[in-house]
């Protein structure tokens, strides 16, 4: 039995899109099936090409990604992390395939300098990892997105709070979902914007995302950090006065000089720390 499955609260608002598939899968694993076996049953029933293979030994990044790319087999351990990874494969098959293709492409690039044959880990692979582990997709009115980018938390969750009723937020990262099994205030997603004209139906959104995940775009790391338990309606504590005044979690934007001498507002990249908004 995969440790932690019993702790999943399927009534949590962030799990609403996952519950119909995820809750029966968790029940199957809790009854004694391996995580891989349960995922394979669901994948076959949905007509998906991917399959899940029990993993007993650690695999390097290249072997892991290459195996998926060549055989369509996703190594899967009996743990919470891989349970959510498999659930993401069921929910986002096209986008997950695109992430895998790009990983394989980047891993094949030789590193420059004195270590020939070693793969180069550059901004694209970094962004691929951040997206796969910790991304969330947000479709929201322009004022909400602008305030999020600029880390204007008081505006985002104060005067703009009613506009969250027009926003749609879906989690993608499996590490993010794993962290939220035991929620705490500082858990922070890397948000990828979905344009307002994009169809938010799951299959259409998956197809759009697979096309939108390009090396050029990923290299710019166009993420905005969002402490997800600050989302209105997602956690009762954020209704309390002072919740958003915690500057350790809701950090202000930093200012960095441009080469031309002008100022520009930046938040920290946060790729190294998914638990805090920088």
PDB file of C-alpha atoms in Angstrom, residues 8-142:
ATOM      1  CA  UNK A   8      -5.858  12.506   0.870  1.00  0.00           C
ATOM      2  CA  UNK A   9      -8.893  14.719   1.452  1.00  0.00           C
ATOM      3  CA  UNK A  10     -10.818  14.362  -1.791  1.00  0.00           C
ATOM      4  CA  UNK A  11     -13.188  17.122  -0.700  1.00  0.00           C
ATOM      5  CA  UNK A  12     -10.386  19.697  -0.855  1.00  0.00           C
ATOM      6  CA  UNK A  13     -11.282  22.286  -3.498  1.00  0.00           C
ATOM      7  CA  UNK A  14      -7.999  21.902  -5.380  1.00  0.00           C
ATOM      8  CA  UNK A  15      -8.754  18.189  -5.878  1.00  0.00           C
ATOM      9  CA  UNK A  16     -12.217  18.700  -7.385  1.00  0.00           C
ATOM     10  CA  UNK A  17     -11.007  18.133 -10.998  1.00  0.00           C
ATOM     11  CA  UNK A  18      -9.086  15.015  -9.934  1.00  0.00           C
ATOM     12  CA  UNK A  19     -11.596  13.353  -7.658  1.00  0.00           C
ATOM     13  CA  UNK A  20     -13.662  11.346 -10.160  1.00  0.00           C
ATOM     14  CA  UNK A  21     -10.601   9.407 -11.285  1.00  0.00           C
ATOM     15  CA  UNK A  22      -8.302   9.791  -8.304  1.00  0.00           C
ATOM     16  CA  UNK A  23     -10.545   8.673  -5.463  1.00  0.00           C
ATOM     17  CA  UNK A  24     -11.349   5.234  -6.962  1.00  0.00           C
ATOM     18  CA  UNK A  25      -7.664   4.785  -7.817  1.00  0.00           C
ATOM     19  CA  UNK A  26      -6.653   5.544  -4.251  1.00  0.00           C
ATOM     20  CA  UNK A  27      -9.277   3.089  -2.991  1.00  0.00           C
ATOM     21  CA  UNK A  28      -7.892   0.392  -5.306  1.00  0.00           C
ATOM     22  CA  UNK A  29      -4.375   0.933  -3.987  1.00  0.00           C
ATOM     23  CA  UNK A  30      -5.580   1.020  -0.393  1.00  0.00           C
ATOM     24  CA  UNK A  31      -7.255  -2.339  -1.022  1.00  0.00           C
ATOM     25  CA  UNK A  32      -3.893  -3.854  -1.916  1.00  0.00           C
ATOM     26  CA  UNK A  33      -3.245  -3.241  -5.607  1.00  0.00           C
ATOM     27  CA  UNK A  34      -0.028  -1.558  -6.675  1.00  0.00           C
ATOM     28  CA  UNK A  35      -0.232   2.053  -7.788  1.00  0.00           C
ATOM     29  CA  UNK A  36       0.964   0.988 -11.255  1.00  0.00           C
ATOM     30  CA  UNK A  37      -1.762  -1.668 -11.597  1.00  0.00           C
ATOM     31  CA  UNK A  38      -4.507   0.773 -10.664  1.00  0.00           C
ATOM     32  CA  UNK A  39      -3.207   3.405 -13.058  1.00  0.00           C
ATOM     33  CA  UNK A  40      -2.983   0.856 -15.873  1.00  0.00           C
ATOM     34  CA  UNK A  41      -6.618  -0.111 -15.414  1.00  0.00           C
ATOM     35  CA  UNK A  42      -7.649   3.541 -15.581  1.00  0.00           C
ATOM     36  CA  UNK A  43      -5.412   4.260 -18.604  1.00  0.00           C
ATOM     37  CA  UNK A  44      -6.781   1.271 -20.497  1.00  0.00           C
ATOM     38  CA  UNK A  45     -10.360   2.232 -19.696  1.00  0.00           C
ATOM     39  CA  UNK A  46      -9.686   5.777 -20.974  1.00  0.00           C
ATOM     40  CA  UNK A  47      -8.021   4.520 -24.159  1.00  0.00           C
ATOM     41  CA  UNK A  48      -4.669   6.129 -23.332  1.00  0.00           C
ATOM     42  CA  UNK A  49      -1.410   4.856 -24.804  1.00  0.00           C
ATOM     43  CA  UNK A  50       0.729   5.346 -21.711  1.00  0.00           C
ATOM     44  CA  UNK A  51       1.295   2.463 -19.327  1.00  0.00           C
ATOM     45  CA  UNK A  52       2.773   2.314 -15.842  1.00  0.00           C
ATOM     46  CA  UNK A  53       5.546  -0.019 -14.796  1.00  0.00           C
ATOM     47  CA  UNK A  54       6.370  -0.858 -11.171  1.00  0.00           C
ATOM     48  CA  UNK A  55       9.742   0.625 -10.280  1.00  0.00           C
ATOM     49  CA  UNK A  56      11.919  -0.978  -7.641  1.00  0.00           C
ATOM     50  CA  UNK A  57      15.231   0.746  -8.354  1.00  0.00           C
ATOM     51  CA  UNK A  58      16.129   4.374  -8.842  1.00  0.00           C
ATOM     52  CA  UNK A  59      16.697   5.456 -12.430  1.00  0.00           C
ATOM     53  CA  UNK A  60      18.713   8.380 -13.731  1.00  0.00           C
ATOM     54  CA  UNK A  61      16.953  11.186 -15.544  1.00  0.00           C
ATOM     55  CA  UNK A  62      18.090  10.031 -18.980  1.00  0.00           C
ATOM     56  CA  UNK A  63      16.998   6.403 -18.488  1.00  0.00           C
ATOM     57  CA  UNK A  64      13.704   7.485 -16.944  1.00  0.00           C
ATOM     58  CA  UNK A  65      12.758   9.893 -19.738  1.00  0.00           C
ATOM     59  CA  UNK A  66      14.111   7.700 -22.541  1.00  0.00           C
ATOM     60  CA  UNK A  67      12.110   4.714 -21.341  1.00  0.00           C
ATOM     61  CA  UNK A  68       8.906   6.711 -21.422  1.00  0.00           C
ATOM     62  CA  UNK A  69       9.779   8.140 -24.828  1.00  0.00           C
ATOM     63  CA  UNK A  70      10.670   4.838 -26.485  1.00  0.00           C
ATOM     64  CA  UNK A  71       8.303   2.399 -24.779  1.00  0.00           C
ATOM     65  CA  UNK A  72       5.512   4.514 -23.309  1.00  0.00           C
ATOM     66  CA  UNK A  73       6.207   3.003 -19.879  1.00  0.00           C
ATOM     67  CA  UNK A  74       6.158   5.331 -16.876  1.00  0.00           C
ATOM     68  CA  UNK A  75       8.217   3.963 -13.934  1.00  0.00           C
ATOM     69  CA  UNK A  76       5.938   4.055 -10.899  1.00  0.00           C
ATOM     70  CA  UNK A  77       6.669   3.409  -7.237  1.00  0.00           C
ATOM     71  CA  UNK A  78       4.095   2.719  -4.544  1.00  0.00           C
ATOM     72  CA  UNK A  79       4.213   6.173  -3.035  1.00  0.00           C
ATOM     73  CA  UNK A  80       2.187   9.364  -2.969  1.00  0.00           C
ATOM     74  CA  UNK A  81       4.496  11.220  -5.358  1.00  0.00           C
ATOM     75  CA  UNK A  82       4.172   8.658  -8.132  1.00  0.00           C
ATOM     76  CA  UNK A  83       0.458   8.227  -7.502  1.00  0.00           C
ATOM     77  CA  UNK A  84      -0.066  11.894  -8.333  1.00  0.00           C
ATOM     78  CA  UNK A  85       2.371  11.701 -11.246  1.00  0.00           C
ATOM     79  CA  UNK A  86       0.291   8.884 -12.707  1.00  0.00           C
ATOM     80  CA  UNK A  87      -2.899  10.814 -12.088  1.00  0.00           C
ATOM     81  CA  UNK A  88      -1.376  13.725 -14.023  1.00  0.00           C
ATOM     82  CA  UNK A  89      -0.595  11.381 -16.932  1.00  0.00           C
ATOM     83  CA  UNK A  90      -4.251  10.347 -16.977  1.00  0.00           C
ATOM     84  CA  UNK A  91      -5.459  13.947 -16.806  1.00  0.00           C
ATOM     85  CA  UNK A  92      -2.892  15.620 -19.101  1.00  0.00           C
ATOM     86  CA  UNK A  93      -1.649  12.900 -21.515  1.00  0.00           C
ATOM     87  CA  UNK A  94      -0.676  15.242 -24.364  1.00  0.00           C
ATOM     88  CA  UNK A  95       1.060  17.798 -22.164  1.00  0.00           C
ATOM     89  CA  UNK A  96       2.937  15.100 -20.255  1.00  0.00           C
ATOM     90  CA  UNK A  97       4.072  13.558 -23.558  1.00  0.00           C
ATOM     91  CA  UNK A  98       5.329  16.961 -24.677  1.00  0.00           C
ATOM     92  CA  UNK A  99       7.266  17.444 -21.438  1.00  0.00           C
ATOM     93  CA  UNK A 100       8.836  14.019 -21.962  1.00  0.00           C
ATOM     94  CA  UNK A 101       9.756  14.789 -25.591  1.00  0.00           C
ATOM     95  CA  UNK A 102      11.426  18.026 -24.568  1.00  0.00           C
ATOM     96  CA  UNK A 103      13.312  16.349 -21.716  1.00  0.00           C
ATOM     97  CA  UNK A 104      14.666  13.736 -24.142  1.00  0.00           C
ATOM     98  CA  UNK A 105      15.642  16.449 -26.600  1.00  0.00           C
ATOM     99  CA  UNK A 106      17.469  18.466 -23.940  1.00  0.00           C
ATOM    100  CA  UNK A 107      19.173  15.405 -22.468  1.00  0.00           C
ATOM    101  CA  UNK A 108      20.577  14.606 -25.917  1.00  0.00           C
ATOM    102  CA  UNK A 109      22.320  17.969 -26.155  1.00  0.00           C
ATOM    103  CA  UNK A 110      26.037  17.678 -25.301  1.00  0.00           C
ATOM    104  CA  UNK A 111      27.443  19.865 -22.593  1.00  0.00           C
ATOM    105  CA  UNK A 112      30.025  22.417 -23.754  1.00  0.00           C
ATOM    106  CA  UNK A 113      33.486  22.512 -22.287  1.00  0.00           C
ATOM    107  CA  UNK A 114      35.685  19.789 -20.822  1.00  0.00           C
ATOM    108  CA  UNK A 115      33.030  17.124 -20.203  1.00  0.00           C
ATOM    109  CA  UNK A 116      32.034  15.753 -23.633  1.00  0.00           C
ATOM    110  CA  UNK A 117      29.063  13.428 -23.688  1.00  0.00           C
ATOM    111  CA  UNK A 118      27.506  14.874 -20.549  1.00  0.00           C
ATOM    112  CA  UNK A 119      24.031  16.378 -21.025  1.00  0.00           C
ATOM    113  CA  UNK A 120      23.545  20.085 -20.584  1.00  0.00           C
ATOM    114  CA  UNK A 121      21.163  21.179 -17.877  1.00  0.00           C
ATOM    115  CA  UNK A 122      20.131  24.631 -18.960  1.00  0.00           C
ATOM    116  CA  UNK A 123      17.111  26.903 -18.577  1.00  0.00           C
ATOM    117  CA  UNK A 124      14.798  24.688 -20.631  1.00  0.00           C
ATOM    118  CA  UNK A 125      15.389  21.563 -18.550  1.00  0.00           C
ATOM    119  CA  UNK A 126      15.138  23.608 -15.366  1.00  0.00           C
ATOM    120  CA  UNK A 127      11.782  25.002 -16.502  1.00  0.00           C
ATOM    121  CA  UNK A 128      10.569  21.567 -17.594  1.00  0.00           C
ATOM    122  CA  UNK A 129      11.254  20.210 -14.118  1.00  0.00           C
ATOM    123  CA  UNK A 130       9.593  23.172 -12.425  1.00  0.00           C
ATOM    124  CA  UNK A 131       6.527  22.820 -14.632  1.00  0.00           C
ATOM    125  CA  UNK A 132       6.197  19.059 -14.230  1.00  0.00           C
ATOM    126  CA  UNK A 133       6.625  19.160 -10.468  1.00  0.00           C
ATOM    127  CA  UNK A 134       4.962  22.386  -9.465  1.00  0.00           C
ATOM    128  CA  UNK A 135       2.936  24.152 -12.162  1.00  0.00           C
ATOM    129  CA  UNK A 136      -0.598  25.461 -11.942  1.00  0.00           C
ATOM    130  CA  UNK A 137      -2.682  26.828 -14.814  1.00  0.00           C
ATOM    131  CA  UNK A 138      -4.542  30.091 -14.343  1.00  0.00           C
ATOM    132  CA  UNK A 139      -7.132  31.665 -16.584  1.00  0.00           C
ATOM    133  CA  UNK A 140      -8.096  34.983 -15.038  1.00  0.00           C
ATOM    134  CA  UNK A 141      -9.060  38.572 -15.847  1.00  0.00           C
ATOM    135  CA  UNK A 142      -6.148  40.835 -16.739  1.00  0.00           C
TER     136      UNK A 142
END
